[in-house]
XYZ file of C-alpha atoms in Angstrom:
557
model
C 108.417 98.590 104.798
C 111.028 100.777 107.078
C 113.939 99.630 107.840
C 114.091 98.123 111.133
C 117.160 98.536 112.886
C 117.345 95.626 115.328
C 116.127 92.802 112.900
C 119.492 91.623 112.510
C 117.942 87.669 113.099
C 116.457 88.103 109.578
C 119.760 88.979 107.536
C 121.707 86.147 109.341
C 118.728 83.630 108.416
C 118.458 85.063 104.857
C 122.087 83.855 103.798
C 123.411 80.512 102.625
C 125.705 79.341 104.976
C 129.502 79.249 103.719
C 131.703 77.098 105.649
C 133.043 79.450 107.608
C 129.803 80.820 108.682
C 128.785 77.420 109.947
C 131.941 77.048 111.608
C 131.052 80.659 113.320
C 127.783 79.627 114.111
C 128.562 76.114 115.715
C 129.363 77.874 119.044
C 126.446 81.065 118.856
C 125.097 79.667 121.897
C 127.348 76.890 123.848
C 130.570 79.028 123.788
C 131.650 82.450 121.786
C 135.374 83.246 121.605
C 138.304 81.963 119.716
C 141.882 80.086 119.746
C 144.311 82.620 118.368
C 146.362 85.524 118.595
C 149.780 83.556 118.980
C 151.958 84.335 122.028
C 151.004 88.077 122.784
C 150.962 89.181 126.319
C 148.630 91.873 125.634
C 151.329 94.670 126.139
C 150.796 97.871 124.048
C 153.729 99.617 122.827
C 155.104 102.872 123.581
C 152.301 105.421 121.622
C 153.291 108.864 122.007
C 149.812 109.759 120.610
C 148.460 107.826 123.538
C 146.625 109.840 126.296
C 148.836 109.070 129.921
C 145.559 109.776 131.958
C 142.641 108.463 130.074
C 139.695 107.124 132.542
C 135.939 106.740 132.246
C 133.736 108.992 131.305
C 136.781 110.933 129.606
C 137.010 112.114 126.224
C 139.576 110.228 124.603
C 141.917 112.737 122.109
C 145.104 111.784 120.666
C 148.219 113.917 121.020
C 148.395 113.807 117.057
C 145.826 113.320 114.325
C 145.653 109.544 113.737
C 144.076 107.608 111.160
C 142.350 103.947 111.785
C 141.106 101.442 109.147
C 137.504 99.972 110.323
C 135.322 97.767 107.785
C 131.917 99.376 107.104
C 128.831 97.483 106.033
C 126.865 99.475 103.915
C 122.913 99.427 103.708
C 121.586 99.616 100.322
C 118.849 102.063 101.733
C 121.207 104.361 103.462
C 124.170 104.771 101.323
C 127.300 105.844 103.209
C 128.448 109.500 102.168
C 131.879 111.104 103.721
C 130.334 114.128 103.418
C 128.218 112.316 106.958
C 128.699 114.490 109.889
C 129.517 112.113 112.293
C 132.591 111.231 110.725
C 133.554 115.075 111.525
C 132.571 114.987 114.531
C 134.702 112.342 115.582
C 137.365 113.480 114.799
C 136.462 116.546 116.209
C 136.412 115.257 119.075
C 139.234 112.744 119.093
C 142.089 113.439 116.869
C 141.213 110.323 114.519
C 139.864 110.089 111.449
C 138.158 106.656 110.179
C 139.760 104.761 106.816
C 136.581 102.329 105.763
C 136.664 99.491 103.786
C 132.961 99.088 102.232
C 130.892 95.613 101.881
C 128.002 95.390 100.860
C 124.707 94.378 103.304
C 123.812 91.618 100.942
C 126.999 89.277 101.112
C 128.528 91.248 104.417
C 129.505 87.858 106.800
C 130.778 86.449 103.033
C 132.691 89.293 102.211
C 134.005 89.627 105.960
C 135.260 85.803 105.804
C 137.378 86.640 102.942
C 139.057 90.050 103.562
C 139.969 88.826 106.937
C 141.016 85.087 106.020
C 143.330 86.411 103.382
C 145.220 89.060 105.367
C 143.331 91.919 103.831
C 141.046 93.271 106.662
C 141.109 96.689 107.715
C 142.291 96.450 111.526
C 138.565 97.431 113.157
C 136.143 94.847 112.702
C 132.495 95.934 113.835
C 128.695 94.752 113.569
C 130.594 91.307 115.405
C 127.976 89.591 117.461
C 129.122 86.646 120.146
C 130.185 83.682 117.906
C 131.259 85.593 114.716
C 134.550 85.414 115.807
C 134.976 81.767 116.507
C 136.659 80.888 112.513
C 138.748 84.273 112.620
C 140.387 82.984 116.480
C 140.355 79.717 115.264
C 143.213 80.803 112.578
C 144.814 82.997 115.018
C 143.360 86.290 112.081
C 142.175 88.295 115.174
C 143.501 89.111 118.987
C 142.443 88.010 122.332
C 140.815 90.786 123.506
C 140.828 89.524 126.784
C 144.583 90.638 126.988
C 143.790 94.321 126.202
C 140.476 95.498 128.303
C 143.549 96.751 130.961
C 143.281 99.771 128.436
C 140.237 100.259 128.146
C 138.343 101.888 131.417
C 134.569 102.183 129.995
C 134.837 99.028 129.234
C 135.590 97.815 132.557
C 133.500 99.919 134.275
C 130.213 99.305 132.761
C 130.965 95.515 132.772
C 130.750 95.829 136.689
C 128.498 98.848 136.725
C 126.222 96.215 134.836
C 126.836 93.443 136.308
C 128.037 91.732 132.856
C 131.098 89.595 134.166
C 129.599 86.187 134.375
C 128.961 86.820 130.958
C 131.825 87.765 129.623
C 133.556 84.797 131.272
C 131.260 82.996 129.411
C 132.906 84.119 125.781
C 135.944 82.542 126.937
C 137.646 79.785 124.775
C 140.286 76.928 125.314
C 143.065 79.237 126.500
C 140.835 81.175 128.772
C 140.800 83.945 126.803
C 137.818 85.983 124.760
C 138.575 87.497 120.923
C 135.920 90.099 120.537
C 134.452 92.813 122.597
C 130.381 92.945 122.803
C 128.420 96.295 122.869
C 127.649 95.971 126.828
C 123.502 96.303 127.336
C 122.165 97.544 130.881
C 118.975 96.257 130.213
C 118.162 93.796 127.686
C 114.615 92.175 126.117
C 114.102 89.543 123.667
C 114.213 91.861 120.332
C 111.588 89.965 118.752
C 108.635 89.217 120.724
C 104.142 88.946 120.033
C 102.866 91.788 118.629
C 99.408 91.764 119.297
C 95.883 93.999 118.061
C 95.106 94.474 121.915
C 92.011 96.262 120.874
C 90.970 92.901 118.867
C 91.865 90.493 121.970
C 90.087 93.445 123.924
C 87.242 92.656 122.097
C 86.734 89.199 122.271
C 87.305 89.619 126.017
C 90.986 88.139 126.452
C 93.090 90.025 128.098
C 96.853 90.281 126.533
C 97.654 86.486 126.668
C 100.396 85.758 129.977
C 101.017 82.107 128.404
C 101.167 80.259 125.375
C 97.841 78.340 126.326
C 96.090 81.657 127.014
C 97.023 82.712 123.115
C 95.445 79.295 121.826
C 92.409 80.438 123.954
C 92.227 84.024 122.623
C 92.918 82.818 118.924
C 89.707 80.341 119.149
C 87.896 83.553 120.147
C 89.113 85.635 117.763
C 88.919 83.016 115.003
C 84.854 82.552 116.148
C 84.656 86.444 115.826
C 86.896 86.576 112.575
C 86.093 83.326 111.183
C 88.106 84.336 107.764
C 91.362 84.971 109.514
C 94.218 83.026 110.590
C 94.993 85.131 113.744
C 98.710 84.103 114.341
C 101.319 84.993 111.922
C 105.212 84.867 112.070
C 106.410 86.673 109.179
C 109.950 85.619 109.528
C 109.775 81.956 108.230
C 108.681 81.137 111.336
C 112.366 81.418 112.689
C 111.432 84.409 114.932
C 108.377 83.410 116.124
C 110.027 79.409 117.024
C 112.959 81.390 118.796
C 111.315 83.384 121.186
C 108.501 80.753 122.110
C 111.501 77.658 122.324
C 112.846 79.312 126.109
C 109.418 78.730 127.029
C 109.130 74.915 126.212
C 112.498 74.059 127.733
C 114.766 74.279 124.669
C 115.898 76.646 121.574
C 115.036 76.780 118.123
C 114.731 79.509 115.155
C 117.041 82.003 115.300
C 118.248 81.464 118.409
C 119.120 77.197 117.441
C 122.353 78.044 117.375
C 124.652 75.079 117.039
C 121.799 73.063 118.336
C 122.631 72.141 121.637
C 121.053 73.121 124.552
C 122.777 72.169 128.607
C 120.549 69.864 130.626
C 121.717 70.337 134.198
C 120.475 67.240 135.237
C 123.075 65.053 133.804
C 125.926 67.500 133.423
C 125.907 67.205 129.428
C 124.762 69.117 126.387
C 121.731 66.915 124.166
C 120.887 68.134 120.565
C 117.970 70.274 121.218
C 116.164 69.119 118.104
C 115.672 65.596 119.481
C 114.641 67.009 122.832
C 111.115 66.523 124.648
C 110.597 70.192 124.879
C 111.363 70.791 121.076
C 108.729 68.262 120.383
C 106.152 70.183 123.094
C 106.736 73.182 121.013
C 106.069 71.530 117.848
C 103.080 69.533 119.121
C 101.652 73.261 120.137
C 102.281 74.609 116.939
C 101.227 71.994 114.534
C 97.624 72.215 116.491
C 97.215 75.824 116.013
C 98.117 75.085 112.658
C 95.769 72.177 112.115
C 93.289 74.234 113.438
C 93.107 77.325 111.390
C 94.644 79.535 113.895
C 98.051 79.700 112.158
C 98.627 81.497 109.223
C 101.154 78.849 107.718
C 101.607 81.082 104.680
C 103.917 83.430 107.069
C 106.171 79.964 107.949
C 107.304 79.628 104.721
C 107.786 83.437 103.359
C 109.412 86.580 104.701
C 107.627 89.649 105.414
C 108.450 91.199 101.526
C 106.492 91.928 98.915
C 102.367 90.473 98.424
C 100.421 88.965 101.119
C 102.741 90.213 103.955
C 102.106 89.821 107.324
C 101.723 93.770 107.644
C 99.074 93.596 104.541
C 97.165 91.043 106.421
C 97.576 92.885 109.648
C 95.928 95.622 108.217
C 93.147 93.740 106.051
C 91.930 92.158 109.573
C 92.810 88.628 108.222
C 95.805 88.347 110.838
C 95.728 89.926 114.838
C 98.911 88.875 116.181
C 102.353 88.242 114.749
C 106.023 88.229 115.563
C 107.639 91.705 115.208
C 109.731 94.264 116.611
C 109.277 98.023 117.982
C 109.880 97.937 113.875
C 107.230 96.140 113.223
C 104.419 98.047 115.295
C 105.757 100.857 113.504
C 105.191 98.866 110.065
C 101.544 97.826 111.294
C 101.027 100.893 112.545
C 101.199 102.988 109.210
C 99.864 100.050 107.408
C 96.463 100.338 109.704
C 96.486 104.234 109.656
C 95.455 103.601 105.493
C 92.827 101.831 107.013
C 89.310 102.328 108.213
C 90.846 101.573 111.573
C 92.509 104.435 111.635
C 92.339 106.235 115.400
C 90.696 102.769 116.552
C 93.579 100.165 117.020
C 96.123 99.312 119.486
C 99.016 97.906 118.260
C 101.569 96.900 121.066
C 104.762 94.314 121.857
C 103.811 91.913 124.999
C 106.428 90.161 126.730
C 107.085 86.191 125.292
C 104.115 84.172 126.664
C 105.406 81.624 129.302
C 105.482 77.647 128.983
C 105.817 74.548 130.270
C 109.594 75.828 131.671
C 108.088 78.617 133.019
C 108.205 82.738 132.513
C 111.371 81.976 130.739
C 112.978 84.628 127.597
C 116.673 84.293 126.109
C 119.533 84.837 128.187
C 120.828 88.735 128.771
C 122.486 88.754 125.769
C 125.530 91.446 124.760
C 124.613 93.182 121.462
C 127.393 93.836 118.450
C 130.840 94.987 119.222
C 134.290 94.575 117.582
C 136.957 92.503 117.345
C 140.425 93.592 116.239
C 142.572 91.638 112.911
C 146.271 90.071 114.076
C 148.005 93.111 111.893
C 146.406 95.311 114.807
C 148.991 94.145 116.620
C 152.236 95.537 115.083
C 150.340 99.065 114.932
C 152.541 101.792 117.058
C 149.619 103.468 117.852
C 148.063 100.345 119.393
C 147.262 101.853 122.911
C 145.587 104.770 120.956
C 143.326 102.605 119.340
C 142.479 100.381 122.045
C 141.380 103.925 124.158
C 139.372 105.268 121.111
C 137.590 102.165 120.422
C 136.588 102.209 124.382
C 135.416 105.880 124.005
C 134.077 105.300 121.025
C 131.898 101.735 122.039
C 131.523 102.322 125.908
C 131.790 106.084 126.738
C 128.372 107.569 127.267
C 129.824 110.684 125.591
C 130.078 108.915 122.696
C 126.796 106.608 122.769
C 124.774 109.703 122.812
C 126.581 110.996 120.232
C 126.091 108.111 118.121
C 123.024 108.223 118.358
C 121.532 111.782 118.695
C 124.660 113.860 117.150
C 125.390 117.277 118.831
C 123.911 117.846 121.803
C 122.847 121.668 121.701
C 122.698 121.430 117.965
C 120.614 118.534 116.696
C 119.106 117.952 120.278
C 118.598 118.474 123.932
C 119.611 116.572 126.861
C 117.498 117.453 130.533
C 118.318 114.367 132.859
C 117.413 111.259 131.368
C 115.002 112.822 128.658
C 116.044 113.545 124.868
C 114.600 115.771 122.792
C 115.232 116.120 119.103
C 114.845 119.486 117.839
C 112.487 120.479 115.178
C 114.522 121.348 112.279
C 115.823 117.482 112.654
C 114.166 113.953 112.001
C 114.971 110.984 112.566
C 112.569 108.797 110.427
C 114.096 105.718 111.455
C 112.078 106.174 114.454
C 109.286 108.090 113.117
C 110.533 111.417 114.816
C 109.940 114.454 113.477
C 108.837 112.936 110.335
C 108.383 116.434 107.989
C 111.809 117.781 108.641
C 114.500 118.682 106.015
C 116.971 116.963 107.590
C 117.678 113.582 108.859
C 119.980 112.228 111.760
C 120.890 108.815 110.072
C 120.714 109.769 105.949
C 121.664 113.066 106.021
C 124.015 113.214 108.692
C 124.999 109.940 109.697
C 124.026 109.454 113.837
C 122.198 106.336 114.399
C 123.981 104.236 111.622
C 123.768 100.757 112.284
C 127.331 100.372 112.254
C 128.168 102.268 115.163
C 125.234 103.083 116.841
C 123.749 99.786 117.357
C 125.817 98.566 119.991
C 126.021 99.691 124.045
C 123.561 101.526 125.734
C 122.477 102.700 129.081
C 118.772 102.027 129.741
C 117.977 106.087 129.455
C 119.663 105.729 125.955
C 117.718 102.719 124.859
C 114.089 104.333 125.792
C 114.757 107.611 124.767
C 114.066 107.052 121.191
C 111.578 104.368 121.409
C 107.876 104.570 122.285
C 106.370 104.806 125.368
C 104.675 101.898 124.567
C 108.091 99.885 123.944
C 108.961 101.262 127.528
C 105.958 99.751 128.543
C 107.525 96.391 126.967
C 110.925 96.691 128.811
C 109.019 97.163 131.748
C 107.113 94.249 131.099
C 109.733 91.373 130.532
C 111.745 93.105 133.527
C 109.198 92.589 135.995
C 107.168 89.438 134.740
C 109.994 87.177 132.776
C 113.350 85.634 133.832
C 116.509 85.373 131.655
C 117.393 81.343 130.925
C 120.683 80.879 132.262
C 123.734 80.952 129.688
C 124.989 77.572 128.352
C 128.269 76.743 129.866
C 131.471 77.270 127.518
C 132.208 74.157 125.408
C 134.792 75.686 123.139
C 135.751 73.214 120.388
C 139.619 73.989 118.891
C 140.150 74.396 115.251
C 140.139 70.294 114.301
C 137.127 69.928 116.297
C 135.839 72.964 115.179
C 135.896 71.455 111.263
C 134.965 68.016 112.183
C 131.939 69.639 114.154
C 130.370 72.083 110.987
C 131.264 69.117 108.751
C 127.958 67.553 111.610
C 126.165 70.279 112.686
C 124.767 71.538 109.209
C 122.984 68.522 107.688
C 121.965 67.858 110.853
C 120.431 71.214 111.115
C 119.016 70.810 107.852
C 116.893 67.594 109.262
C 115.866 70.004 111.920
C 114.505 72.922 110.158
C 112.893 69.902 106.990
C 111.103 68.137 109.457
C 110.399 71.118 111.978
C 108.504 72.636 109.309
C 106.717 69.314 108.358
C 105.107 68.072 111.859
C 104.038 71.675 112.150
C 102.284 71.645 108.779
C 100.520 68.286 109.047
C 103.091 67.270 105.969
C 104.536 64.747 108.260
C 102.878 62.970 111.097
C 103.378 63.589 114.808
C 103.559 59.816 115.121
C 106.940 59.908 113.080
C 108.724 61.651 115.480
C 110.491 58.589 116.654
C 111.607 58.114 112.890
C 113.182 61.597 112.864
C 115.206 61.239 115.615
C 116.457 58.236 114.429
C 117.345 60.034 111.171
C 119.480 62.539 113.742
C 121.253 59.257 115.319
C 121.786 58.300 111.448
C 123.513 61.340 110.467
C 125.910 61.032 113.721
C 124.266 63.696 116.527
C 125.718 61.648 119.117
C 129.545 61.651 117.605
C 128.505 65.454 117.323
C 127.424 65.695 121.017
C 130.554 63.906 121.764
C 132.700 66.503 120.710
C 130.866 69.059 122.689
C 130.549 67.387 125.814
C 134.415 66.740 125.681
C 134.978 70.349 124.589
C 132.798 71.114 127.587
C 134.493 68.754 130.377
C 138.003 69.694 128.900
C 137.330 73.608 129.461
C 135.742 72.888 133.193
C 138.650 70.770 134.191
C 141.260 73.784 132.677
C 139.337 77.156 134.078
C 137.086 75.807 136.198
């Protein structure tokens, strides 16, 4: 299977958690920032390599060849080389050359936890999504980055170019202030969505299902058609497919469960989302498809690897609509062209079916960015660093580097459209397949460290199929963001007495979750599982949100 480049959900779900990572992923959804950074002002020191008139859309270029350390994850199917181009041409371009500190993809957030937490981080820390800096501020191991964006004019200009302040006031913590920098989307769709055989659902005359009731309806057809299929698969231990279709049933779950509260606006107060009516809608609906036939239950219980994927399925006509990514249709895609349906199918991404709350998908969410380590701080060429990282995460300059190389050399640029040029693939993307050389192996443009991060619309479609266009499109015009849960930023006490909750009481979530939808445990239990939530202390838990929450609306407002 190809490496998919936006399945990050998957490696996050695939590790234990440590205690620090449950501490980090207490506040994924009600608050992301961090306590920390001691009494700085955010005042960069005199830099004499520092540029005196850097602005947007500028190439940043120090006045003397610098050298930054940055931590770099490596992927165990694209092996780093510093013989990669890109490294070359940053420096090329701005005067600093990049000292990485390698972890491996396996144990990354692990390995992270540690180097930082014991002093020894290299002062760049990327691949940080909202929340993975909660334990590091907590400590005071990273800086507000709040205090530093006066630097950095990308930054600031795509923020309100974008229209992305409301939610970067919502990564605020305690003291008002937010620890890492996200990579700034201008558009943004759930990454993981239905991936449906339209020419199947064509078939059985249903049109691509709008809802979640219209999929039930096209699944009986399909099963009556297909009777030896389970038509609905997840793939992703049903974590994907449970976080995408939660938004729609008033509530969150898989993936996106974050420290399992959701904000009910009625009463002013977050409630533990896994005791909720919605999540037990959304199990309800699921444990019926399940009970009858229409859900492959195999594909809630194993990840897409090795025999009887979802994919093999897919293409053996024994599943016809599964959670996935552009990836994924790729994966199907190749998997079906092996197939007698070669030439005949239509694989393509439809936007989250709606619910009982309506056309509802995740918030706009940022993507990865950076945060910086505390020893960041006492670096003389602080302002430097603070304009290359803005070049380097927010200029378009460098985005389109990042992601296509040299313009002129490895491709063309006419308006909004790309073009890669022959001699180059990117395979990633299944361009230019049968080229000698490739962007990301070979040369080192579109690494997920780097590359993964902002982007302008043009720059997000450019190397993505017209049918994933179609899928922006879509969710754009047919499907409404939820609104972001208020901050309720917990301090570093709270913060321990919270994970020392949250994770056995996640645990009873994702048991019994997995259960009702099953048939291993009976709807009519439901009362007895949320009683086994009040037993393990959700509402002490909810307490300290809700007072983390009224103590940060009183102080900011």
């Amino acid at each position: 299977m190809k490496r998919d480049l936006t399945a990050r959900p998957p490696r996050r779900a695939a590790r234990a958690l440590t205690a620090f990572a449950a501490a980090a992923a207490l506040l994924s959804l009600a608050a992301c920032g961090g306590g920390g950074g001691g009494d700085d002002d955010g005042g960069a020191k005199d830099d004499s390599a520092a540029m005196t008139s850097f602005a947007a859309d500028t190439t940043f270029k120090a006045t003397e060849p610098l050298k930054f350390s940055m931590l770099w994850t490596d992927w165990p199917d694209v092996p780093v080389t510093k013989s990669w181009q890109v490294f070359d041409e940053i420096k090329k371009r701005t005067n600093v050359s990049l000292d990485l500190t390698h972890i491996p993809f396996s144990d990354a957030k692990e390995k992270t936890s540690l180097l930082v937490s014991s002093g020894d981080a290299p002062e760049v820390i990327p691949l940080t999504y909202t929340g993975d800096e909660q334990q590091y501020a907590a400590t005071q191991a990273v800086l507000p980055m709040s205090d530093y964006v006066k630097y950095m004019p990308n930054f600031q200009k795509y923020v309100k170019q974008w229209d992305l302040g409301k939610m970067l006031d919502n990564l605020r913590q305690a003291d008002g202030k937010y620890y890492m920098l996200p990579g700034l989307q201008e558009v943004s769709v759930p990454t993981f969505t239905l991936v449906i055989r339209k020419d199947i659902f064509d078939e059985v005359g249903a049109p691509a299902p709008q809802t979640w009731d219209e999929l039930r309806d096209a699944l009986v057809k399909i099963k009556a058609k297909y009777p030896d299929s389970k038509p609905l698969a997840d793939g992703f231990e049903g974590q994907s497919m449970l976080n995408y279709a939660a938004h729609a049933f008033g509530t969150v779950a898989g993936w996106g469960f974050g420290n399992g509260t959701q904000f009910d606006k009625s009463t002013d107060k977050f409630v533990y989302a896994g005791a909720s009516e919605g999540y037990k809608e959304m199990v309800e609906y699921f444990h019926g498809l399940a009970a009858d036939g229409l859900l492959d239950t195999e594909s809630f219980t194993q990840s897409n690897d090795g025999a009887g994927t979802v994919t093999e399925k897919f293409a053996a006509g024994k599943v016809f609509a599964a959670s996935g990514s552009n990836g994924t249709v790729n994966d199907f895609s190749t998997a079906l062209d092996a197939t007698s349906a070669k030439g005949k199918y239509q694989v393509v991404e439809i936007a989250p079916p709606a619910g009982p709350a309506g056309k509802v998908v995740e918030p706009r969410n940022f993507w990865n960015g950076f945060m910086l380590t505390a020893k960041a701080k006492d670096d003389p060429h602080l302002k430097s660093l603070l304009q290359f990282l803005d070049w380097l995460y927010y200029s378009p300059e460098s985005r389109d580097m990042l992601r296509w190389g040299v313009e002129g050399q490895t491709y063309t640029k006419a308006g909004d459209k790309y073009t890669l040029k022959p001699e180059y693939s990117l395979k990633t993307f299944n361009l230019n397949t049968d080229a000698k050389t490739d962007l990301l192996t070979d040369l080192g443009y579109s690494n997920n460290v780097l590359a993964d991060s902002t982007e302008s619309r043009a720059l997000k479609e450019s190397y993505n199929t017209p049918a994933y266009v179609d899928y922006i499109d879509s969710v754009l015009t047919t499907r409404t963001p939820r609104d972001p849960f208020p901050p309720a930023p917990l301090d570093a006490g709270e913060l321990e007495q919270a994970s020392l909750l949250a994770t056995p009481l996640k645990d009873t979530v994702d048991t019994n979750t997995l259960k009702f939808i099953l048939g291993q445990r009976p709807l009519s239990q439901w009362d007895d599982y949320v009683k086994e939530l009040k037993a393990q202390n959700v509402d002490g838990y909810l307490d300290l949100i809700n007072g983390a929450y009224e103590r940060f609306a009183k102080d900011h407002g």
